[in-house]
Amino acid sequence: MVRIPQISPETATPEQLTLWRETEKTHAISNMKATLIHSPEALRAVLEWYPLFAKVKLFLGERLPVLFCNAISRANHCQLCSLFMRRAIVSWGEDPDHLKLDEREQAVVDFGRQLAVDPNAVSDDLFAKLKKYFSDAEIVDLTAFGALMIVNNVFNSALKVDIDTALDPFKVAPEVLFA
């Protein structure tokens, strides 16, 4: 059961409608964003994910940031975010449950998973693997990006934000999604 109702243009206050219109100029209004519109500050904080996504794509490429977010979302058991990532991976013609990763990609995916499970337990070995491929600044950006992905996961899961209907074709059993 959804815990916070989503805002729609029909139910929005004038201030919320202004925020809705501003947001839709640059972002699709997903169920998560329609919920975040309750708080301009919360919406702005969560939307910081997008500039970091653009920044990490510069050194990770197009595919790996999504795989990183997929690892985080699956480890956090966030169905909504996992399905967004699953849709992207499937759209590339890949099987999200059987990814083919090289050593660099595996290090990034493992780092994402570890951030989600227990960031205090990022091992020296895993960190050394990241250092092999990325600069200190890149690791800082990647870590902040991962932290914002976790914020998305927590928000969607704690508030039980509805799954967007566009994600229905990508639904799988929880034991598959969170394996």
XYZ file of N, CA and C in Angstrom:
537
model
N 0.833 -1.173 0.000
C 0.000 0.000 0.000
C 0.886 1.248 0.000
N 0.630 2.156 -0.887
C 1.353 3.417 -0.979
C 1.152 4.201 0.310
N 2.236 4.747 0.839
C 2.140 5.465 2.119
C 1.946 6.962 1.959
N 2.413 7.519 0.874
C 2.266 8.950 0.588
C 1.636 9.045 -0.801
N 0.522 9.709 -0.943
C -0.097 9.785 -2.279
C 0.766 10.597 -3.246
N 0.721 10.189 -4.486
C 1.434 10.931 -5.526
C 0.670 12.203 -5.851
N 1.433 13.215 -6.178
C 0.837 14.467 -6.641
C 0.538 14.298 -8.130
N -0.537 14.863 -8.578
C -0.837 14.934 -10.010
C -1.172 16.391 -10.313
N -1.153 16.769 -11.561
C -1.541 18.152 -11.873
C -2.942 18.495 -11.359
N -3.813 17.497 -11.285
C -5.179 17.734 -10.823
C -5.276 17.906 -9.299
N -4.369 17.285 -8.562
C -4.427 17.341 -7.095
C -3.417 18.315 -6.492
N -2.540 18.861 -7.303
C -1.453 19.706 -6.809
C -1.946 21.060 -6.313
N -1.272 21.547 -5.299
C -1.475 22.938 -4.889
C -0.828 23.814 -5.968
N -1.081 25.093 -5.988
C -0.414 25.945 -6.984
C 1.122 25.835 -6.915
N 1.673 25.763 -5.714
C 3.132 25.634 -5.569
C 3.616 24.292 -6.109
N 2.897 23.232 -5.808
C 3.262 21.908 -6.308
C 3.137 21.836 -7.826
N 2.115 22.462 -8.365
C 1.938 22.469 -9.816
C 3.088 23.204 -10.493
N 3.536 24.286 -9.907
C 4.700 25.008 -10.438
C 5.926 24.101 -10.430
N 6.134 23.394 -9.322
C 7.262 22.467 -9.221
C 7.122 21.334 -10.235
N 5.929 20.825 -10.406
C 5.658 19.775 -11.401
C 6.072 20.267 -12.786
N 5.596 21.435 -13.163
C 5.883 21.991 -14.493
C 7.377 22.239 -14.689
N 8.043 22.743 -13.658
C 9.493 22.952 -13.739
C 10.217 21.619 -13.916
N 9.801 20.623 -13.169
C 10.459 19.313 -13.201
C 10.256 18.622 -14.537
N 9.050 18.702 -15.072
C 8.783 17.980 -16.320
C 9.496 18.592 -17.522
N 10.064 19.778 -17.382
C 10.863 20.361 -18.462
C 12.143 19.580 -18.691
N 12.657 18.943 -17.638
C 13.931 18.228 -17.756
C 13.854 16.746 -17.407
N 12.758 16.308 -16.812
C 12.639 14.920 -16.359
C 11.237 14.390 -16.634
N 11.176 13.112 -16.953
C 9.871 12.453 -16.993
C 9.358 12.382 -15.561
N 8.083 12.577 -15.373
C 7.508 12.508 -14.028
C 7.134 11.059 -13.735
N 8.018 10.394 -13.042
C 7.773 9.020 -12.602
C 6.947 9.058 -11.322
N 6.528 7.899 -10.866
C 5.791 7.837 -9.606
C 6.633 8.373 -8.453
N 7.941 8.093 -8.483
C 8.817 8.601 -7.435
C 8.829 10.129 -7.430
N 8.996 10.736 -8.588
C 9.028 12.197 -8.658
C 7.673 12.787 -8.293
N 6.596 12.112 -8.653
C 5.255 12.597 -8.297
C 5.043 12.548 -6.783
N 5.742 11.672 -6.118
C 5.698 11.633 -4.655
C 6.620 12.697 -4.072
N 7.800 12.834 -4.637
C 8.767 13.820 -4.144
C 8.263 15.260 -4.264
N 7.339 15.508 -5.166
C 6.823 16.869 -5.370
C 6.148 17.410 -4.108
N 5.874 16.539 -3.143
C 5.384 17.017 -1.848
C 6.401 17.964 -1.192
N 7.689 17.788 -1.501
C 8.742 18.579 -0.862
C 9.746 19.058 -1.898
N 9.772 20.351 -2.191
C 10.741 20.863 -3.168
C 12.183 20.538 -2.794
N 12.508 20.610 -1.516
C 13.881 20.334 -1.080
C 14.243 18.868 -1.295
N 13.331 17.971 -0.957
C 13.579 16.546 -1.159
C 13.723 16.236 -2.645
N 12.854 16.812 -3.451
C 12.941 16.595 -4.899
C 14.291 17.057 -5.430
N 14.700 18.255 -5.062
C 15.992 18.773 -5.539
C 17.144 17.880 -5.091
N 17.108 17.422 -3.854
C 18.175 16.558 -3.341
C 18.270 15.267 -4.153
N 17.132 14.642 -4.385
C 17.131 13.369 -5.116
C 17.515 13.580 -6.584
N 17.111 14.695 -7.168
C 17.455 14.961 -8.575
C 18.949 15.200 -8.788
N 19.710 15.373 -7.717
C 21.175 15.489 -7.856
C 21.781 14.196 -8.396
N 21.014 13.118 -8.359
C 21.457 11.855 -8.957
C 21.802 12.065 -10.427
N 21.018 12.876 -11.138
C 21.191 13.038 -12.584
C 22.505 13.712 -12.974
N 22.936 14.808 -12.329
C 24.247 15.371 -12.674
C 25.405 14.402 -12.375
N 25.275 13.652 -11.277
C 26.331 12.675 -10.994
C 26.302 11.529 -11.997
N 25.126 11.137 -12.431
C 25.011 10.108 -13.472
C 25.747 10.572 -14.729
N 25.527 11.815 -15.119
C 26.221 12.357 -16.294
C 27.726 12.378 -16.073
N 28.153 12.707 -14.877
C 29.589 12.789 -14.591
C 30.243 11.412 -14.611
N 29.621 10.408 -13.986
C 30.251 9.085 -13.964
C 30.218 8.423 -15.338
N 29.255 8.798 -16.175
C 29.236 8.252 -17.539
C 30.483 8.674 -18.311
N 31.080 9.799 -17.949
C 32.296 10.254 -18.636
C 33.443 9.272 -18.464
N 33.528 8.610 -17.319
C 34.626 7.654 -17.125
C 34.170 6.195 -17.067
N 32.863 5.978 -16.927
C 32.356 4.602 -16.918
C 31.735 4.185 -18.242
N 31.375 5.148 -19.084
C 30.660 4.842 -20.308
C 29.161 4.794 -20.041
N 28.404 4.402 -21.034
C 26.936 4.397 -20.936
C 26.389 3.230 -20.113
N 27.013 2.080 -20.234
C 26.468 0.845 -19.667
C 26.761 0.687 -18.176
N 27.987 0.943 -17.772
C 28.418 0.594 -16.426
C 27.709 1.367 -15.311
N 27.355 2.641 -15.473
C 26.594 3.287 -14.392
C 25.257 2.596 -14.110
N 24.618 2.095 -15.148
C 23.344 1.391 -14.960
C 23.586 0.058 -14.254
N 24.663 -0.635 -14.620
C 24.974 -1.901 -13.958
C 25.313 -1.664 -12.483
N 26.007 -0.584 -12.196
C 26.337 -0.178 -10.830
C 25.048 0.071 -10.033
N 24.131 0.850 -10.615
C 22.854 1.142 -9.959
C 22.005 -0.117 -9.810
N 22.077 -0.993 -10.775
C 21.353 -2.259 -10.709
C 21.864 -3.083 -9.530
N 23.180 -3.149 -9.367
C 23.762 -3.911 -8.256
C 23.316 -3.330 -6.917
N 23.333 -2.016 -6.804
C 22.909 -1.357 -5.570
C 21.428 -1.628 -5.306
N 20.600 -1.414 -6.302
C 19.152 -1.553 -6.121
C 18.744 -2.981 -5.804
N 19.397 -3.930 -6.436
C 19.074 -5.323 -6.141
C 19.530 -5.695 -4.734
N 20.710 -5.223 -4.335
C 21.203 -5.518 -2.988
C 20.331 -4.839 -1.924
N 19.781 -3.678 -2.246
C 18.874 -2.966 -1.334
C 17.444 -3.493 -1.390
N 17.193 -4.412 -2.293
C 15.852 -4.982 -2.480
C 14.826 -3.911 -2.828
N 15.237 -2.951 -3.643
C 14.312 -1.917 -4.100
C 13.733 -2.359 -5.444
N 12.499 -2.817 -5.416
C 11.876 -3.325 -6.629
C 11.752 -2.238 -7.691
N 11.318 -1.051 -7.306
C 11.105 0.016 -8.280
C 12.401 0.360 -9.012
N 13.458 0.647 -8.268
C 14.723 1.019 -8.927
C 15.330 -0.160 -9.692
N 15.210 -1.364 -9.136
C 15.734 -2.546 -9.837
C 15.051 -2.731 -11.181
N 13.753 -2.480 -11.218
C 13.032 -2.638 -12.479
C 13.400 -1.553 -13.486
N 13.663 -0.326 -13.026
C 14.137 0.708 -13.947
C 15.448 0.270 -14.589
N 16.365 -0.262 -13.784
C 17.669 -0.700 -14.314
C 17.506 -1.930 -15.195
N 16.636 -2.835 -14.787
C 16.379 -4.048 -15.566
C 15.876 -3.684 -16.961
N 14.965 -2.709 -17.021
C 14.441 -2.279 -18.322
C 15.573 -1.790 -19.221
N 16.479 -0.987 -18.683
C 17.594 -0.477 -19.482
C 18.480 -1.616 -19.972
N 18.797 -2.537 -19.097
C 19.686 -3.652 -19.463
C 19.037 -4.524 -20.531
N 17.774 -4.830 -20.368
C 17.046 -5.633 -21.359
C 16.983 -4.892 -22.690
N 16.815 -3.575 -22.653
C 16.738 -2.793 -23.900
C 18.032 -2.875 -24.703
N 19.147 -3.179 -24.037
C 20.430 -3.347 -24.747
C 20.576 -4.756 -25.314
N 19.609 -5.631 -25.005
C 19.691 -7.009 -25.469
C 20.468 -7.902 -24.520
N 20.649 -7.462 -23.287
C 21.388 -8.258 -22.300
C 20.426 -8.888 -21.307
N 20.887 -9.958 -20.684
C 20.135 -10.635 -19.630
C 20.637 -10.083 -18.297
N 19.814 -9.320 -17.570
C 20.274 -8.721 -16.324
C 20.653 -9.727 -15.241
N 20.211 -10.965 -15.406
C 20.513 -11.989 -14.421
C 21.771 -12.788 -14.757
N 22.331 -12.543 -15.939
C 23.540 -13.254 -16.382
C 24.435 -12.294 -17.168
N 24.903 -11.272 -16.484
C 25.721 -10.253 -17.147
C 27.125 -10.771 -17.421
N 27.663 -10.350 -18.522
C 29.050 -10.656 -18.876
C 29.868 -9.419 -18.525
N 30.749 -9.566 -17.536
C 31.516 -8.431 -17.040
C 33.016 -8.699 -17.119
N 33.764 -7.683 -17.525
C 35.218 -7.801 -17.453
C 35.661 -7.430 -16.030
N 36.958 -7.469 -15.776
C 37.476 -7.228 -14.423
C 37.122 -5.824 -13.901
N 37.234 -4.825 -14.744
C 36.913 -3.438 -14.370
C 35.430 -3.309 -14.020
N 34.583 -3.843 -14.895
C 33.140 -3.792 -14.665
C 32.756 -4.551 -13.393
N 33.391 -5.705 -13.194
C 33.082 -6.500 -12.004
C 33.456 -5.744 -10.741
N 34.578 -5.025 -10.766
C 34.991 -4.236 -9.596
C 33.948 -3.166 -9.277
N 33.432 -2.502 -10.295
C 32.424 -1.450 -10.091
C 31.122 -2.050 -9.573
N 30.678 -3.149 -10.152
C 29.455 -3.814 -9.709
C 29.613 -4.316 -8.268
N 30.766 -4.912 -7.965
C 31.014 -5.391 -6.602
C 31.025 -4.227 -5.602
N 31.596 -3.100 -6.011
C 31.618 -1.913 -5.150
C 30.194 -1.427 -4.884
N 29.371 -1.376 -5.925
C 27.984 -0.964 -5.752
C 27.244 -1.873 -4.805
N 27.409 -3.167 -4.996
C 26.735 -4.136 -4.131
C 27.190 -3.948 -2.674
N 28.503 -3.744 -2.487
C 29.013 -3.596 -1.134
C 28.542 -2.296 -0.482
N 28.460 -1.227 -1.255
C 27.917 0.021 -0.707
C 26.512 -0.199 -0.161
N 25.730 -0.977 -0.884
C 24.341 -1.223 -0.484
C 24.249 -2.142 0.724
N 25.091 -3.145 0.776
C 25.010 -4.140 1.844
C 25.637 -3.617 3.133
N 26.861 -3.087 3.038
C 27.563 -2.568 4.220
C 28.769 -1.756 3.756
N 28.609 -0.444 3.652
C 29.731 0.378 3.170
C 30.934 0.345 4.100
N 30.735 -0.026 5.362
C 31.864 -0.148 6.292
C 32.744 -1.345 5.966
N 32.237 -2.245 5.160
C 32.963 -3.477 4.852
C 33.562 -3.479 3.445
N 33.748 -2.290 2.840
C 34.460 -2.249 1.555
C 35.895 -2.676 1.851
N 36.288 -3.800 1.303
C 37.603 -4.363 1.628
C 38.729 -3.590 0.947
N 39.915 -3.726 1.507
C 41.101 -3.123 0.891
C 41.329 -3.706 -0.499
N 41.031 -4.992 -0.658
C 41.194 -5.641 -1.957
C 40.260 -5.030 -3.002
N 38.997 -4.835 -2.636
C 38.047 -4.230 -3.571
C 38.448 -2.796 -3.882
N 38.861 -2.060 -2.866
C 39.280 -0.675 -3.106
C 40.507 -0.632 -4.021
N 41.428 -1.563 -3.852
C 42.615 -1.622 -4.723
C 42.218 -1.889 -6.170
N 41.198 -2.706 -6.359
C 40.712 -2.961 -7.723
C 40.168 -1.677 -8.339
N 39.431 -0.891 -7.557
C 38.919 0.388 -8.071
C 40.074 1.327 -8.408
N 41.063 1.398 -7.519
C 42.211 2.290 -7.719
C 43.003 1.916 -8.977
N 42.934 0.668 -9.368
C 43.618 0.204 -10.582
C 43.039 0.881 -11.829
N 41.761 1.220 -11.771
C 41.066 1.736 -12.942
C 40.640 3.194 -12.847
N 40.545 3.732 -11.622
C 39.954 5.053 -11.464
C 40.803 5.960 -10.588
N 40.713 7.256 -10.874
C 41.403 8.263 -10.070
C 40.660 8.466 -8.745
N 41.319 9.164 -7.834
C 40.666 9.472 -6.564
C 39.373 10.252 -6.787
N 39.415 11.249 -7.659
C 38.216 12.058 -7.930
C 37.104 11.206 -8.518
N 37.446 10.278 -9.397
C 36.434 9.402 -9.989
C 35.810 8.489 -8.937
N 36.619 7.995 -8.010
C 36.094 7.133 -6.947
C 35.175 7.938 -6.026
N 35.541 9.194 -5.766
C 34.670 10.056 -4.958
C 33.327 10.249 -5.667
N 33.371 10.563 -6.965
C 32.124 10.736 -7.725
C 31.301 9.454 -7.746
N 31.953 8.330 -7.962
C 31.259 7.048 -8.007
C 30.602 6.732 -6.658
N 31.304 7.012 -5.577
C 30.767 6.735 -4.244
C 29.566 7.633 -3.947
N 29.673 8.911 -4.266
C 28.546 9.822 -4.052
C 27.358 9.427 -4.921
N 27.632 9.038 -6.158
C 26.577 8.581 -7.055
C 25.888 7.343 -6.469
N 26.688 6.415 -5.957
C 26.122 5.222 -5.332
C 25.287 5.564 -4.110
N 25.766 6.522 -3.326
C 25.015 6.933 -2.141
C 23.659 7.527 -2.537
N 23.632 8.299 -3.612
C 22.356 8.854 -4.076
C 21.445 7.763 -4.633
N 22.027 6.723 -5.209
C 21.193 5.605 -5.652
C 20.558 4.937 -4.441
N 21.325 4.816 -3.365
C 20.782 4.237 -2.131
C 19.661 5.117 -1.593
N 19.819 6.430 -1.673
C 18.756 7.354 -1.258
C 17.481 7.060 -2.050
N 17.615 6.897 -3.369
C 16.456 6.559 -4.200
C 15.816 5.264 -3.721
N 16.648 4.261 -3.449
C 16.136 2.967 -2.990
C 15.376 3.101 -1.672
N 15.970 3.817 -0.726
C 15.342 3.990 0.588
C 14.012 4.730 0.440
N 14.013 5.790 -0.333
C 12.794 6.576 -0.530
C 11.678 5.711 -1.098
N 11.976 5.020 -2.189
C 10.945 4.214 -2.853
C 10.467 3.053 -1.997
N 11.383 2.408 -1.298
C 11.006 1.248 -0.492
C 10.273 1.651 0.778
N 10.780 2.638 1.503
C 10.163 3.034 2.771
C 8.768 3.606 2.558
N 8.591 4.334 1.459
C 7.284 4.938 1.188
C 6.396 4.077 0.291
N 6.926 2.915 -0.118
C 6.180 1.976 -0.964
C 5.611 2.679 -2.199
N 6.480 3.408 -2.877
C 6.076 4.115 -4.090
C 5.654 3.074 -5.126
N 4.517 3.305 -5.756
C 4.003 2.384 -6.772
C 5.008 2.186 -7.904
N 5.019 0.967 -8.423
C 5.822 0.650 -9.608
C 5.166 1.348 -10.794
N 5.953 2.061 -11.572
C 5.424 2.707 -12.781
C 4.921 1.630 -13.737
N 3.774 1.878 -14.365
C 3.182 0.871 -15.252
C 4.095 0.529 -16.426
N 4.943 1.451 -16.834
C 5.878 1.169 -17.934
C 6.873 0.066 -17.569
N 6.987 -0.239 -16.282
C 7.922 -1.275 -15.829
C 7.272 -2.643 -15.698
N 5.957 -2.726 -15.866
C 5.254 -3.998 -15.717
C 5.848 -5.128 -16.556
N 6.235 -4.892 -17.814
C 6.781 -6.002 -18.606
C 8.119 -6.551 -18.080
N 8.753 -5.843 -17.151
C 10.068 -6.249 -16.668
C 10.024 -6.885 -15.290
N 8.807 -7.042 -14.761
C 8.654 -7.648 -13.448
C 9.045 -9.124 -13.503
N 9.744 -9.537 -12.457
C 10.099 -10.944 -12.254
C 9.887 -11.252 -10.790
N 9.932 -12.520 -10.463
C 9.747 -12.944 -9.071
C 10.856 -12.348 -8.199
N 10.542 -12.007 -6.958
C 11.562 -11.445 -6.060
C 12.807 -12.307 -5.919
N 12.636 -13.624 -5.927
C 13.814 -14.486 -5.779
C 14.750 -14.400 -6.990
N 14.241 -13.926 -8.116
C 15.079 -13.659 -9.292
C 15.644 -12.248 -9.213
N 14.775 -11.298 -8.920
C 15.179 -9.896 -8.906
C 16.227 -9.621 -7.835
N 16.113 -10.276 -6.692
C 17.015 -9.978 -5.593
C 18.007 -11.095 -5.314
N 18.252 -11.923 -6.331
C 19.231 -13.013 -6.184
C 20.632 -12.446 -6.085
